[in-house]
Amino acid sequence: MPVEVIMPKLGMAMKEGTVSQWNKTEGEAVKKGDPIASISSEKIEMEIESPADGSVLKINVPEGKGVPPGTVICYIGNPDEEVAATAAPVQEEKGQKEEIQAAHPAPPPKKPGKARVKISPVARKMAEASGIKPEDIKGTGPGGRITKEDVEQAIASAKESRKQDIPVQAVAEEPQRIPVSGMRKVIAERMHLSLQSAAQLTITMKADVTELLALKTQVKETIEKRYGSKLTITDFAARAAILALENHPEMNSAFMDNTIVTYPEIHLGIATAVEKGLIVPVIRNADSKSLIDLAKEIKEKTAAARTGKLPADEMQGSTFTISSLGASGVEFFTPILNPPEAGILGVGAVSDEAVFIGDKIEKRSRLPLSLTFDHRVLDGAPAAAFLQTVKQYLEEPVTMLL
């Protein structure tokens, strides 16, 4: 019997998954472990590997088609099996099936000796939009896979070649157009909705973290030996925010249906940049964790998020979020609320400054903090009080260890 490959459920909240790209063609032979398709949901993009060997692949869901979890997207079998007969197509309205088949005709069988180009979905769209054939691009990813960076390099090389061949008075090139889909589309919709649906205001402040950096250096060796980890500025900022939320519970709230909902637990979101966008792993019951436990969980979940191994359920339900751009050298910025939360704390890059301490000027290390809050939930004074409390904990780091 042919083997069914289904659309996986990437989290409890997932309602639909999309086949971004088929890496194998109709009728092509596959081996167990081969990446046969790239799929995407609202927050995750991943590859599906073949669960078995087979000499015939029957595609059941076309590229770009969204289907519920559990839907059979393809079958893997052998020539002597009735693969086509058992392939139940995705439910569609009358006439829609023919339209899809016309728009997505089955590709011709793979020609002997000609290997299929390995290319990521984003890279393929960029190449198509720029008129560059994937076959002409040298892939630098795993197994020769063509990445977004490879396409960008090919585009730059093509532009340089045209500059040398085309007269100065030639017509300007057409702008590059990349369709917005998958995770990028979800991020765009959520950020636009956030700005439309909340009265967002950002206030800023600097914390003197000279003593914090000294403490961080002092305990570095002990932490690494005892816990196999290390503490970062983000870890301390997260701990300071959690303690401040306990003192200012109105910041651990959300505005929903003309009601202010204040949460009894603190579930801390950590905004994390990934290859295709931004996701927010959640540290649940963060107020019950020590600084060390908090730091370890932040590292584990952000690492899993960057490799696409973090379950979708672990990216939902945060009550307050932290976003750090310090590693990029950014100081102050305007973080956008993660709906429906009432607050998000932006952490910038530490810089050394000359500061008056009494009548003397001293070199001090200062950390920029940017707090965006929902003015529908609380006003400027309580928001400033919350940020002042965060600053106080950062300037008195020993209190975060108690």
Short mmCIF file of C-alpha atoms in Angstrom, two decimals:
data_model
loop_
_atom_site.label_atom_id
_atom_site.label_comp_id
_atom_site.label_asym_id
_atom_site.label_seq_id
_atom_site.Cartn_x
_atom_site.Cartn_y
_atom_site.Cartn_z
CA MET A 1 0.00 0.00 0.00
CA PRO A 2 1.26 3.54 -0.72
CA VAL A 3 2.46 5.56 2.26
CA GLU A 4 0.44 8.65 3.14
CA VAL A 5 2.24 11.90 4.01
CA ILE A 6 -0.01 14.28 5.95
CA MET A 7 0.06 17.97 6.83
CA PRO A 8 1.38 17.97 10.43
CA LYS A 9 -0.26 19.96 13.23
CA LEU A 10 2.33 22.53 14.30
CA GLY A 11 0.68 23.51 17.57
CA MET A 12 -2.80 23.42 19.10
CA ALA A 13 -3.84 26.73 17.52
CA MET A 14 -2.89 25.75 13.96
CA LYS A 15 -5.91 25.69 11.66
CA GLU A 16 -4.22 25.54 8.26
CA GLY A 17 -0.86 24.72 6.71
CA THR A 18 0.39 25.63 3.25
CA VAL A 19 2.65 23.70 0.88
CA SER A 20 5.18 26.42 0.04
CA GLN A 21 7.17 24.30 -2.40
CA TRP A 22 7.46 20.75 -3.65
CA ASN A 23 11.09 19.63 -3.69
CA LYS A 24 10.19 16.53 -5.71
CA THR A 25 8.16 16.23 -8.91
CA GLU A 26 5.10 14.12 -9.68
CA GLY A 27 6.14 10.52 -10.38
CA GLU A 28 9.70 11.01 -9.11
CA ALA A 29 11.43 8.39 -6.97
CA VAL A 30 12.23 9.32 -3.36
CA LYS A 31 14.30 7.86 -0.56
CA LYS A 32 13.53 7.81 3.13
CA GLY A 33 14.74 11.08 4.68
CA ASP A 34 14.66 13.08 1.43
CA PRO A 35 13.17 16.59 1.87
CA ILE A 36 10.07 16.30 -0.29
CA ALA A 37 8.24 19.55 0.52
CA SER A 38 8.45 22.84 2.39
CA ILE A 39 5.38 23.75 4.44
CA SER A 40 4.41 26.82 6.45
CA SER A 41 1.89 27.85 9.09
CA GLU A 42 1.32 31.18 10.77
CA LYS A 43 4.54 31.04 12.77
CA ILE A 44 6.68 28.19 11.43
CA GLU A 45 8.24 27.14 8.15
CA MET A 46 9.76 23.67 7.91
CA GLU A 47 10.63 20.86 5.53
CA ILE A 48 8.85 17.51 5.45
CA GLU A 49 11.05 14.46 4.91
CA SER A 50 9.96 11.28 3.18
CA PRO A 51 8.96 8.62 5.74
CA ALA A 52 9.80 5.76 3.34
CA ASP A 53 11.48 4.75 0.08
CA GLY A 54 9.36 4.78 -3.02
CA SER A 55 9.69 4.95 -6.78
CA VAL A 56 6.49 6.95 -7.38
CA LEU A 57 5.42 10.23 -5.76
CA LYS A 58 1.77 11.30 -6.13
CA ILE A 59 1.17 14.96 -5.21
CA ASN A 60 -2.25 15.58 -3.65
CA VAL A 61 -1.99 19.27 -2.66
CA PRO A 62 -0.59 21.91 -5.07
CA GLU A 63 1.92 24.58 -4.08
CA GLY A 64 0.32 27.57 -2.38
CA LYS A 65 -2.73 25.58 -1.26
CA GLY A 66 -3.72 25.84 2.41
CA VAL A 67 -5.21 22.71 3.99
CA PRO A 68 -6.18 21.64 7.55
CA PRO A 69 -3.76 19.54 9.64
CA GLY A 70 -4.16 15.84 8.94
CA THR A 71 -4.81 16.30 5.21
CA VAL A 72 -2.89 13.90 2.96
CA ILE A 73 -0.56 16.08 0.88
CA CYS A 74 1.07 13.25 -1.10
CA TYR A 75 1.50 9.50 -1.43
CA ILE A 76 4.70 7.50 -1.78
CA GLY A 77 4.51 4.10 -3.44
CA ASN A 78 5.81 1.78 -6.15
CA PRO A 79 4.84 1.34 -9.82
CA ASP A 80 2.81 -1.80 -9.10
CA GLU A 81 0.63 0.02 -6.54
CA GLU A 82 -2.49 2.00 -7.43
CA VAL A 83 -1.16 5.27 -6.06
CA ALA A 84 -3.19 7.54 -8.30
CA ALA A 85 -6.41 5.64 -7.61
CA THR A 86 -6.04 5.94 -3.85
CA ALA A 87 -5.14 9.63 -3.89
CA ALA A 88 -8.20 11.47 -2.63
CA PRO A 89 -7.91 15.12 -3.74
CA VAL A 90 -8.36 18.03 -1.34
CA GLN A 91 -12.02 19.07 -1.05
CA GLU A 92 -12.69 21.94 -3.45
CA GLU A 93 -15.71 23.66 -4.90
CA LYS A 94 -16.97 22.42 -8.25
CA GLY A 95 -14.80 23.72 -11.04
CA GLN A 96 -12.03 24.79 -8.69
CA LYS A 97 -10.13 21.54 -9.13
CA GLU A 98 -9.89 22.06 -12.88
CA GLU A 99 -8.70 25.63 -12.40
CA ILE A 100 -5.97 24.53 -10.01
CA GLN A 101 -4.88 21.76 -12.33
CA ALA A 102 -4.71 24.22 -15.21
CA ALA A 103 -2.70 26.68 -13.14
CA HIS A 104 -0.47 23.97 -11.65
CA PRO A 105 -0.03 21.26 -14.30
CA ALA A 106 1.88 18.18 -13.25
CA PRO A 107 5.56 18.68 -14.11
CA PRO A 108 7.13 16.28 -16.61
CA PRO A 109 8.95 13.22 -15.29
CA LYS A 110 12.48 13.89 -14.16
CA LYS A 111 14.96 13.39 -16.99
CA PRO A 112 17.80 10.96 -16.32
CA GLY A 113 21.04 12.66 -15.33
CA LYS A 114 19.46 16.02 -14.54
CA ALA A 115 19.34 16.74 -10.81
CA ARG A 116 16.52 18.84 -9.34
CA VAL A 117 17.67 22.22 -8.07
CA LYS A 118 17.65 22.50 -4.29
CA ILE A 119 16.43 25.98 -3.34
CA SER A 120 14.56 27.48 -0.40
CA PRO A 121 11.02 28.85 -1.02
CA VAL A 122 12.06 32.47 -0.37
CA ALA A 123 15.09 32.14 -2.63
CA ARG A 124 12.97 30.65 -5.42
CA LYS A 125 10.49 33.55 -5.28
CA MET A 126 13.33 36.09 -5.36
CA ALA A 127 14.92 34.36 -8.32
CA GLU A 128 11.63 34.22 -10.25
CA ALA A 129 10.91 37.90 -9.52
CA SER A 130 14.38 38.84 -10.80
CA GLY A 131 14.23 36.66 -13.91
CA ILE A 132 17.19 34.51 -12.82
CA LYS A 133 17.09 30.77 -13.40
CA PRO A 134 17.85 28.73 -10.24
CA GLU A 135 19.96 26.42 -12.43
CA ASP A 136 22.37 29.34 -13.02
CA ILE A 137 22.92 29.98 -9.30
CA LYS A 138 25.56 28.19 -7.24
CA GLY A 139 24.13 27.13 -3.87
CA THR A 140 26.23 27.51 -0.70
CA GLY A 141 23.71 25.99 1.73
CA PRO A 142 23.70 22.41 3.05
CA GLY A 143 23.94 19.91 0.22
CA GLY A 144 24.33 22.73 -2.32
CA ARG A 145 20.92 24.22 -1.46
CA ILE A 146 20.42 27.73 -2.87
CA THR A 147 19.78 30.29 -0.12
CA LYS A 148 18.39 33.82 -0.09
CA GLU A 149 21.96 35.16 0.13
CA ASP A 150 22.98 33.19 -2.98
CA VAL A 151 20.13 34.77 -4.97
CA GLU A 152 21.02 38.25 -3.69
CA GLN A 153 24.60 37.69 -4.85
CA ALA A 154 23.41 36.50 -8.25
CA ILE A 155 21.16 39.57 -8.58
CA ALA A 156 24.07 41.86 -7.71
CA SER A 157 26.32 40.11 -10.24
CA ALA A 158 23.65 40.38 -12.94
CA LYS A 159 23.24 44.10 -12.27
CA GLU A 160 27.00 44.64 -12.51
CA SER A 161 27.12 42.79 -15.81
CA ARG A 162 24.27 44.89 -17.23
CA LYS A 163 25.99 48.10 -16.16
CA GLN A 164 28.99 47.13 -18.27
CA ASP A 165 26.92 46.12 -21.32
CA ILE A 166 24.10 48.71 -21.36
CA PRO A 167 24.66 52.35 -22.39
CA VAL A 168 24.28 55.03 -19.70
CA GLN A 169 21.08 56.37 -21.25
CA ALA A 170 19.35 52.96 -21.05
CA VAL A 171 15.94 52.68 -19.37
CA ALA A 172 16.03 52.10 -15.60
CA GLU A 173 15.52 48.54 -14.34
CA GLU A 174 12.18 47.37 -13.01
CA PRO A 175 11.98 47.24 -9.19
CA GLN A 176 12.25 43.84 -7.58
CA ARG A 177 8.89 42.46 -6.45
CA ILE A 178 8.71 39.66 -3.87
CA PRO A 179 5.27 38.25 -2.97
CA VAL A 180 4.52 38.44 0.75
CA SER A 181 3.52 35.06 2.14
CA GLY A 182 4.05 32.65 5.02
CA MET A 183 5.61 34.04 8.19
CA ARG A 184 6.39 37.44 6.63
CA LYS A 185 2.72 37.90 5.76
CA VAL A 186 1.60 37.00 9.28
CA ILE A 187 4.12 39.41 10.83
CA ALA A 188 2.99 42.21 8.51
CA GLU A 189 -0.67 41.64 9.40
CA ARG A 190 -0.01 41.40 13.16
CA MET A 191 2.16 44.53 13.29
CA HIS A 192 -0.33 46.53 11.25
CA LEU A 193 -3.17 45.31 13.47
CA SER A 194 -1.16 46.17 16.59
CA LEU A 195 -0.66 49.78 15.50
CA GLN A 196 -4.29 50.11 14.40
CA SER A 197 -5.87 48.61 17.51
CA ALA A 198 -3.83 50.06 20.40
CA ALA A 199 -2.97 53.56 21.63
CA GLN A 200 0.79 53.01 21.68
CA LEU A 201 3.25 55.37 23.32
CA THR A 202 6.99 54.87 23.91
CA ILE A 203 9.01 56.34 26.78
CA THR A 204 12.75 55.96 27.31
CA MET A 205 15.22 55.90 30.16
CA LYS A 206 18.85 54.90 30.80
CA ALA A 207 20.01 52.60 33.57
CA ASP A 208 23.52 52.75 35.04
CA VAL A 209 24.70 49.14 34.75
CA THR A 210 28.31 49.65 35.85
CA GLU A 211 27.81 47.56 39.01
CA LEU A 212 25.78 44.99 37.07
CA LEU A 213 28.60 44.44 34.58
CA ALA A 214 31.08 44.13 37.45
CA LEU A 215 28.85 41.53 39.14
CA LYS A 216 28.40 39.69 35.84
CA THR A 217 32.19 39.43 35.49
CA GLN A 218 32.60 38.41 39.12
CA VAL A 219 30.19 35.46 38.94
CA LYS A 220 31.01 34.41 35.37
CA GLU A 221 33.41 31.57 36.23
CA THR A 222 31.22 30.21 39.03
CA ILE A 223 28.08 30.24 36.85
CA GLU A 224 29.83 28.48 33.99
CA LYS A 225 31.31 25.77 36.25
CA ARG A 226 28.20 25.13 38.32
CA TYR A 227 25.45 25.58 35.73
CA GLY A 228 27.23 25.30 32.38
CA SER A 229 25.77 28.62 31.30
CA LYS A 230 26.42 32.34 31.37
CA LEU A 231 24.41 35.45 32.13
CA THR A 232 23.73 38.15 29.55
CA ILE A 233 22.39 41.68 29.75
CA THR A 234 19.11 40.39 28.32
CA ASP A 235 18.87 37.85 31.16
CA PHE A 236 19.28 40.59 33.76
CA ALA A 237 16.83 42.86 31.93
CA ALA A 238 14.29 40.02 31.81
CA ARG A 239 14.67 39.38 35.54
CA ALA A 240 14.35 43.11 36.28
CA ALA A 241 11.19 43.34 34.16
CA ILE A 242 9.63 40.35 35.94
CA LEU A 243 10.28 41.82 39.38
CA ALA A 244 8.94 45.19 38.21
CA LEU A 245 5.78 43.52 36.88
CA GLU A 246 5.18 42.05 40.34
CA ASN A 247 5.32 45.60 41.76
CA HIS A 248 3.24 47.07 38.91
CA PRO A 249 0.66 44.41 37.91
CA GLU A 250 -1.26 46.88 35.72
CA MET A 251 1.57 46.51 33.18
CA ASN A 252 0.97 42.74 33.08
CA SER A 253 -2.40 43.33 31.41
CA ALA A 254 -4.27 43.37 28.13
CA PHE A 255 -7.11 45.43 26.64
CA MET A 256 -9.78 43.10 25.23
CA ASP A 257 -13.44 43.79 24.40
CA ASN A 258 -13.43 47.14 26.24
CA THR A 259 -12.13 45.37 29.33
CA ILE A 260 -8.73 45.55 31.03
CA VAL A 261 -7.62 42.01 31.86
CA THR A 262 -4.85 41.76 34.48
CA TYR A 263 -3.08 38.41 34.54
CA PRO A 264 -2.17 36.67 37.83
CA GLU A 265 0.83 34.90 36.24
CA ILE A 266 3.74 36.41 34.33
CA HIS A 267 4.45 34.68 31.03
CA LEU A 268 7.42 36.48 29.50
CA GLY A 269 7.82 36.68 25.72
CA ILE A 270 11.33 36.99 24.26
CA ALA A 271 11.25 38.51 20.75
CA THR A 272 13.67 36.44 18.64
CA ALA A 273 14.91 37.12 15.12
CA VAL A 274 14.92 34.08 12.81
CA GLU A 275 15.84 33.65 9.15
CA LYS A 276 12.35 34.42 7.85
CA GLY A 277 11.13 36.95 10.41
CA LEU A 278 10.44 37.38 14.11
CA ILE A 279 8.89 34.98 16.61
CA VAL A 280 8.28 35.18 20.36
CA PRO A 281 9.16 32.16 22.53
CA VAL A 282 7.33 32.28 25.89
CA ILE A 283 8.83 31.66 29.35
CA ARG A 284 5.81 30.50 31.33
CA ASN A 285 5.44 31.42 35.01
CA ALA A 286 8.62 33.45 34.72
CA ASP A 287 7.98 35.01 38.14
CA SER A 288 8.60 31.63 39.79
CA LYS A 289 12.07 31.16 38.28
CA SER A 290 15.46 32.19 39.62
CA LEU A 291 17.80 34.31 37.51
CA ILE A 292 19.83 31.23 36.55
CA ASP A 293 16.78 29.15 35.61
CA LEU A 294 15.37 32.07 33.65
CA ALA A 295 18.63 32.56 31.74
CA LYS A 296 18.89 28.85 30.87
CA GLU A 297 15.30 28.67 29.60
CA ILE A 298 15.71 31.84 27.52
CA LYS A 299 18.77 30.36 25.81
CA GLU A 300 17.15 26.97 25.23
CA LYS A 301 13.94 28.35 23.75
CA THR A 302 15.53 31.02 21.56
CA ALA A 303 17.99 28.44 20.21
CA ALA A 304 15.12 26.05 19.44
CA ALA A 305 13.21 28.90 17.76
CA ARG A 306 16.13 29.77 15.49
CA THR A 307 16.47 26.17 14.34
CA GLY A 308 12.73 25.73 13.80
CA LYS A 309 12.40 23.14 16.57
CA LEU A 310 10.29 25.14 19.03
CA PRO A 311 6.65 23.90 19.16
CA ALA A 312 4.05 26.48 18.16
CA ASP A 313 2.41 26.19 21.60
CA GLU A 314 5.61 27.58 23.13
CA MET A 315 5.13 30.81 21.14
CA GLN A 316 1.69 31.71 22.46
CA GLY A 317 0.20 33.15 25.64
CA SER A 318 2.80 35.74 26.69
CA THR A 319 1.61 38.57 28.97
CA PHE A 320 4.61 40.92 28.54
CA THR A 321 7.45 40.91 26.00
CA ILE A 322 11.11 41.93 25.86
CA SER A 323 12.86 42.86 22.61
CA SER A 324 16.64 43.36 22.53
CA LEU A 325 18.57 45.07 19.73
CA GLY A 326 21.70 45.66 21.78
CA ALA A 327 23.72 43.12 19.82
CA SER A 328 23.06 45.20 16.69
CA GLY A 329 24.39 48.37 18.33
CA VAL A 330 20.95 50.02 18.55
CA GLU A 331 20.33 52.27 21.55
CA PHE A 332 16.74 53.57 21.76
CA PHE A 333 13.99 52.26 19.47
CA THR A 334 10.21 51.95 19.33
CA PRO A 335 9.14 48.35 19.95
CA ILE A 336 5.62 47.50 18.75
CA LEU A 337 3.20 45.83 21.17
CA ASN A 338 2.66 42.10 20.84
CA PRO A 339 -1.19 42.02 20.83
CA PRO A 340 -3.06 41.98 23.11
CA GLU A 341 -0.31 42.81 25.66
CA ALA A 342 -0.18 46.22 27.31
CA GLY A 343 3.60 46.54 27.37
CA ILE A 344 6.87 45.63 25.67
CA LEU A 345 10.37 46.56 26.86
CA GLY A 346 13.10 47.35 24.35
CA VAL A 347 16.70 46.79 25.48
CA GLY A 348 19.46 48.65 23.65
CA ALA A 349 23.27 48.53 23.53
CA VAL A 350 25.37 49.38 26.59
CA SER A 351 27.66 52.37 26.07
CA ASP A 352 30.31 54.05 28.21
CA GLU A 353 29.55 57.67 29.11
CA ALA A 354 31.01 60.46 31.21
CA VAL A 355 28.61 61.05 34.10
CA PHE A 356 28.64 63.48 37.01
CA ILE A 357 28.77 61.64 40.35
CA GLY A 358 28.51 64.51 42.80
CA ASP A 359 31.10 67.01 41.62
CA LYS A 360 33.25 64.42 39.88
CA ILE A 361 33.03 63.04 36.37
CA GLU A 362 33.24 59.26 36.14
CA LYS A 363 33.14 56.72 33.33
CA ARG A 364 29.88 54.76 33.68
CA SER A 365 28.20 52.06 31.60
CA ARG A 366 24.61 52.91 30.72
CA LEU A 367 21.84 50.78 29.22
CA PRO A 368 19.09 52.37 27.06
CA LEU A 369 15.55 51.17 27.83
CA SER A 370 12.49 51.79 25.63
CA LEU A 371 9.04 50.99 27.01
CA THR A 372 6.04 50.92 24.68
CA PHE A 373 2.70 50.72 26.51
CA ASP A 374 -1.00 50.76 25.67
CA HIS A 375 -2.40 54.11 26.80
CA ARG A 376 -5.87 52.56 26.98
CA VAL A 377 -4.67 50.37 29.87
CA LEU A 378 -2.51 52.79 31.83
CA ASP A 379 -1.27 56.36 31.68
CA GLY A 380 2.19 57.85 31.43
CA ALA A 381 2.85 58.19 35.17
CA PRO A 382 2.33 54.50 36.10
CA ALA A 383 4.22 53.44 32.96
CA ALA A 384 7.13 55.67 33.98
CA ALA A 385 6.98 54.23 37.50
CA PHE A 386 7.26 50.72 36.07
CA LEU A 387 10.26 51.69 33.93
CA GLN A 388 11.85 53.42 36.94
CA THR A 389 11.51 50.17 38.91
CA VAL A 390 13.18 48.21 36.09
CA LYS A 391 16.00 50.78 36.16
CA GLN A 392 16.34 50.46 39.94
CA TYR A 393 16.73 46.67 39.81
CA LEU A 394 19.35 46.95 37.07
CA GLU A 395 21.28 49.53 39.08
CA GLU A 396 21.09 47.37 42.22
CA PRO A 397 21.82 43.95 40.65
CA VAL A 398 22.31 42.11 43.94
CA THR A 399 18.58 42.47 44.63
CA MET A 400 17.90 40.32 41.54
CA LEU A 401 19.90 37.45 43.03
CA LEU A 402 18.03 37.37 46.33
#
